[in-house]
Amino acid sequence: MEVPWLLLVHGSVTALVVVSFLCGQWPIFEGTFIQSINHFLTFGAYHYLLRFVQSVCGTGARDLVLGVEGYCCDRPNPILQVFYVAIIGVTYFIIVQTSFQYIPGYYVSGLHRYLSVVAVSVGAILFVLTSFSDPGTVTAENVSQYVSSYPYDNIIFVEKECSTCKITRSNMFHPVQINIIKSGQKVFLGGGQPGQSTVEYVTSVLLDSITIVDGWYLYLLIDGIAFASFMHFLICLYGALILGFILAGEIKERKIIYILTVYYGIDNSFSGLFPHVAQWLLAVHNTQILLSVFLAILALLLGGFCAYHAHLCLTNTTTNETFKWQDYIMWMKKENEAKADAATLRSSIGSANSDAQKAPPSKWRTFFMRSRTPSMEPVVRNNIYDRGMITNLCEVVVPLSERKAFSRMKSD
């Protein structure tokens, strides 16, 4: 019975780490151990590493680590490209070495061998196209066109007189030190940040560059391309299913169930066979089990991820604007609550003065009168960039910077 508990602990720890890393900053986890794990993974571990390096090797070594951080995160460099290519090569090599020997199998066709080569090749080609394409840089020549396309709403974007202020719906990408117009997505991929001009390449890369056939997943941080995240979900689900079919085929071909029930007298039931089958799988196919569990958890997370980003696309909202709207709505609610409390206080003082000479009301009447507080004014989210679901979706698929009208405006 130790094997099922080992699987349960492994799955629970993996799910806890993934959920803590991705969702630990949510308000629902505030003050919980999930928030503490998220803080340790995103900030605490690196902070303790710096302290350890300084205490062991001195301040010079700490400055060296900070210099490497500055080079990797704040300056143009090919590290992301090299890392991406290394991930593709090493991952595909591991997949070939560990899983291709079972293809074709009892439930898996030999076609998956060729599909993997196509996926890796197309993913590499689209990665190169994305790396060397224009991300939609905001310059002095096109800034007026972007401002006319995305005017200030004076709610979450307010125009200011400042030489370094960004235009609406733009983002500074620090590794290349350029300002990029956002199209609902933010993908840290290659040497730049794909913006409006590269959305078609980015979408294609996200469909193919997650080179999974029987295993691994390369995580790309995406904001707002719902279709791409849906394809991530399908690819992870596909990898988990292929691994599951490989394992099921191995059990079928080697007649594990028959051997356990006939030769060892194991009860032919799920509760009786599961511990022994799991023990055999862990001993013979531990790599495939770990990869399938990993992909299944990612597929579950990406399902919710896809739904959230589909909502962003259909409402023409970026993740940055989502946080701005949350802050604005929270501030307006507090202001409305303060107004309602002030109105309640004034009405209670007025009623107390007028009823000073009257007999005190009953407790029931006082209770129900206390519950009748003035209703707060609802906070309306007036998103001027939301032009309807069809128009919003077209703006993501065909960004403004790729349209002929926008090009004519730039030439004029």
JSON list of C-alpha atoms in Angstrom, two decimals, residues 154-239:
[
{"chain": "A", "resi": 154, "resn": "ASN", "atom": "CA", "xyz": [-9.97, 59.58, -18.13]},
{"chain": "A", "resi": 155, "resn": "ILE", "atom": "CA", "xyz": [-10.85, 56.73, -15.78]},
{"chain": "A", "resi": 156, "resn": "ILE", "atom": "CA", "xyz": [-7.96, 54.29, -15.71]},
{"chain": "A", "resi": 157, "resn": "PHE", "atom": "CA", "xyz": [-5.90, 56.15, -18.33]},
{"chain": "A", "resi": 158, "resn": "VAL", "atom": "CA", "xyz": [-5.46, 59.87, -17.73]},
{"chain": "A", "resi": 159, "resn": "GLU", "atom": "CA", "xyz": [-3.41, 62.11, -20.02]},
{"chain": "A", "resi": 160, "resn": "LYS", "atom": "CA", "xyz": [-0.51, 63.82, -18.28]},
{"chain": "A", "resi": 161, "resn": "GLU", "atom": "CA", "xyz": [2.06, 66.38, -19.29]},
{"chain": "A", "resi": 162, "resn": "CYS", "atom": "CA", "xyz": [5.24, 64.37, -18.99]},
{"chain": "A", "resi": 163, "resn": "SER", "atom": "CA", "xyz": [8.08, 63.64, -21.40]},
{"chain": "A", "resi": 164, "resn": "THR", "atom": "CA", "xyz": [8.34, 60.01, -20.29]},
{"chain": "A", "resi": 165, "resn": "CYS", "atom": "CA", "xyz": [4.66, 59.11, -20.00]},
{"chain": "A", "resi": 166, "resn": "LYS", "atom": "CA", "xyz": [3.48, 56.11, -22.00]},
{"chain": "A", "resi": 167, "resn": "ILE", "atom": "CA", "xyz": [0.48, 56.12, -24.28]},
{"chain": "A", "resi": 168, "resn": "THR", "atom": "CA", "xyz": [-2.61, 54.12, -23.40]},
{"chain": "A", "resi": 169, "resn": "ARG", "atom": "CA", "xyz": [-2.53, 50.34, -23.72]},
{"chain": "A", "resi": 170, "resn": "SER", "atom": "CA", "xyz": [1.25, 50.24, -24.13]},
{"chain": "A", "resi": 171, "resn": "ASN", "atom": "CA", "xyz": [3.92, 48.48, -22.13]},
{"chain": "A", "resi": 172, "resn": "MET", "atom": "CA", "xyz": [7.65, 48.99, -21.60]},
{"chain": "A", "resi": 173, "resn": "PHE", "atom": "CA", "xyz": [9.59, 45.80, -22.31]},
{"chain": "A", "resi": 174, "resn": "HIS", "atom": "CA", "xyz": [12.82, 46.26, -20.36]},
{"chain": "A", "resi": 175, "resn": "PRO", "atom": "CA", "xyz": [15.14, 43.69, -21.97]},
{"chain": "A", "resi": 176, "resn": "VAL", "atom": "CA", "xyz": [15.01, 45.66, -25.24]},
{"chain": "A", "resi": 177, "resn": "GLN", "atom": "CA", "xyz": [14.10, 49.06, -23.72]},
{"chain": "A", "resi": 178, "resn": "ILE", "atom": "CA", "xyz": [11.21, 49.77, -26.11]},
{"chain": "A", "resi": 179, "resn": "ASN", "atom": "CA", "xyz": [7.59, 50.70, -25.63]},
{"chain": "A", "resi": 180, "resn": "ILE", "atom": "CA", "xyz": [5.21, 48.24, -27.23]},
{"chain": "A", "resi": 181, "resn": "ILE", "atom": "CA", "xyz": [1.53, 48.65, -28.03]},
{"chain": "A", "resi": 182, "resn": "LYS", "atom": "CA", "xyz": [-0.46, 45.86, -26.44]},
{"chain": "A", "resi": 183, "resn": "SER", "atom": "CA", "xyz": [-3.10, 43.82, -28.18]},
{"chain": "A", "resi": 184, "resn": "GLY", "atom": "CA", "xyz": [-4.38, 41.98, -25.16]},
{"chain": "A", "resi": 185, "resn": "GLN", "atom": "CA", "xyz": [-1.38, 39.68, -25.04]},
{"chain": "A", "resi": 186, "resn": "LYS", "atom": "CA", "xyz": [2.03, 39.70, -23.41]},
{"chain": "A", "resi": 187, "resn": "VAL", "atom": "CA", "xyz": [4.40, 36.90, -24.36]},
{"chain": "A", "resi": 188, "resn": "PHE", "atom": "CA", "xyz": [7.95, 36.80, -23.06]},
{"chain": "A", "resi": 189, "resn": "LEU", "atom": "CA", "xyz": [9.41, 34.97, -26.01]},
{"chain": "A", "resi": 190, "resn": "GLY", "atom": "CA", "xyz": [12.61, 35.48, -27.99]},
{"chain": "A", "resi": 191, "resn": "GLY", "atom": "CA", "xyz": [14.49, 38.75, -27.97]},
{"chain": "A", "resi": 192, "resn": "GLY", "atom": "CA", "xyz": [11.44, 40.99, -27.77]},
{"chain": "A", "resi": 193, "resn": "GLN", "atom": "CA", "xyz": [7.86, 41.11, -26.63]},
{"chain": "A", "resi": 194, "resn": "PRO", "atom": "CA", "xyz": [5.40, 40.26, -29.41]},
{"chain": "A", "resi": 195, "resn": "GLY", "atom": "CA", "xyz": [2.80, 42.97, -29.60]},
{"chain": "A", "resi": 196, "resn": "GLN", "atom": "CA", "xyz": [0.28, 43.89, -32.25]},
{"chain": "A", "resi": 197, "resn": "SER", "atom": "CA", "xyz": [2.55, 43.41, -35.25]},
{"chain": "A", "resi": 198, "resn": "THR", "atom": "CA", "xyz": [3.53, 39.87, -34.26]},
{"chain": "A", "resi": 199, "resn": "VAL", "atom": "CA", "xyz": [0.23, 38.57, -32.98]},
{"chain": "A", "resi": 200, "resn": "GLU", "atom": "CA", "xyz": [-0.23, 36.28, -35.98]},
{"chain": "A", "resi": 201, "resn": "TYR", "atom": "CA", "xyz": [3.25, 34.76, -35.53]},
{"chain": "A", "resi": 202, "resn": "VAL", "atom": "CA", "xyz": [2.77, 34.50, -31.79]},
{"chain": "A", "resi": 203, "resn": "THR", "atom": "CA", "xyz": [-0.51, 32.65, -32.21]},
{"chain": "A", "resi": 204, "resn": "SER", "atom": "CA", "xyz": [1.14, 30.21, -34.61]},
{"chain": "A", "resi": 205, "resn": "VAL", "atom": "CA", "xyz": [4.11, 29.69, -32.32]},
{"chain": "A", "resi": 206, "resn": "LEU", "atom": "CA", "xyz": [1.83, 28.97, -29.40]},
{"chain": "A", "resi": 207, "resn": "LEU", "atom": "CA", "xyz": [0.04, 26.37, -31.48]},
{"chain": "A", "resi": 208, "resn": "ASP", "atom": "CA", "xyz": [3.20, 24.50, -32.38]},
{"chain": "A", "resi": 209, "resn": "SER", "atom": "CA", "xyz": [6.13, 25.51, -30.18]},
{"chain": "A", "resi": 210, "resn": "ILE", "atom": "CA", "xyz": [4.83, 23.60, -27.17]},
{"chain": "A", "resi": 211, "resn": "THR", "atom": "CA", "xyz": [6.50, 20.58, -28.67]},
{"chain": "A", "resi": 212, "resn": "ILE", "atom": "CA", "xyz": [4.75, 17.81, -26.80]},
{"chain": "A", "resi": 213, "resn": "VAL", "atom": "CA", "xyz": [4.02, 14.47, -28.29]},
{"chain": "A", "resi": 214, "resn": "ASP", "atom": "CA", "xyz": [4.51, 12.14, -25.37]},
{"chain": "A", "resi": 215, "resn": "GLY", "atom": "CA", "xyz": [5.76, 14.43, -22.69]},
{"chain": "A", "resi": 216, "resn": "TRP", "atom": "CA", "xyz": [7.04, 17.81, -21.75]},
{"chain": "A", "resi": 217, "resn": "TYR", "atom": "CA", "xyz": [5.62, 21.30, -21.78]},
{"chain": "A", "resi": 218, "resn": "LEU", "atom": "CA", "xyz": [7.48, 24.56, -22.33]},
{"chain": "A", "resi": 219, "resn": "TYR", "atom": "CA", "xyz": [5.76, 27.22, -20.28]},
{"chain": "A", "resi": 220, "resn": "LEU", "atom": "CA", "xyz": [5.27, 30.58, -21.98]},
{"chain": "A", "resi": 221, "resn": "LEU", "atom": "CA", "xyz": [3.76, 33.47, -20.09]},
{"chain": "A", "resi": 222, "resn": "ILE", "atom": "CA", "xyz": [0.74, 34.62, -22.11]},
{"chain": "A", "resi": 223, "resn": "ASP", "atom": "CA", "xyz": [-1.85, 37.33, -21.58]},
{"chain": "A", "resi": 224, "resn": "GLY", "atom": "CA", "xyz": [-4.97, 37.45, -23.68]},
{"chain": "A", "resi": 225, "resn": "ILE", "atom": "CA", "xyz": [-4.65, 35.07, -26.64]},
{"chain": "A", "resi": 226, "resn": "ALA", "atom": "CA", "xyz": [-7.53, 32.78, -25.76]},
{"chain": "A", "resi": 227, "resn": "PHE", "atom": "CA", "xyz": [-7.22, 30.55, -28.80]},
{"chain": "A", "resi": 228, "resn": "ALA", "atom": "CA", "xyz": [-3.54, 29.96, -28.16]},
{"chain": "A", "resi": 229, "resn": "SER", "atom": "CA", "xyz": [-4.15, 29.07, -24.53]},
{"chain": "A", "resi": 230, "resn": "PHE", "atom": "CA", "xyz": [-6.91, 26.72, -25.68]},
{"chain": "A", "resi": 231, "resn": "MET", "atom": "CA", "xyz": [-4.39, 25.02, -27.97]},
{"chain": "A", "resi": 232, "resn": "HIS", "atom": "CA", "xyz": [-2.00, 24.75, -25.01]},
{"chain": "A", "resi": 233, "resn": "PHE", "atom": "CA", "xyz": [-4.76, 22.99, -23.13]},
{"chain": "A", "resi": 234, "resn": "LEU", "atom": "CA", "xyz": [-5.36, 20.61, -26.05]},
{"chain": "A", "resi": 235, "resn": "ILE", "atom": "CA", "xyz": [-1.65, 19.88, -26.49]},
{"chain": "A", "resi": 236, "resn": "CYS", "atom": "CA", "xyz": [-1.15, 19.12, -22.80]},
{"chain": "A", "resi": 237, "resn": "LEU", "atom": "CA", "xyz": [-4.26, 16.96, -22.82]},
{"chain": "A", "resi": 238, "resn": "TYR", "atom": "CA", "xyz": [-2.99, 15.23, -25.96]},
{"chain": "A", "resi": 239, "resn": "GLY", "atom": "CA", "xyz": [0.37, 14.48, -24.37]}
]
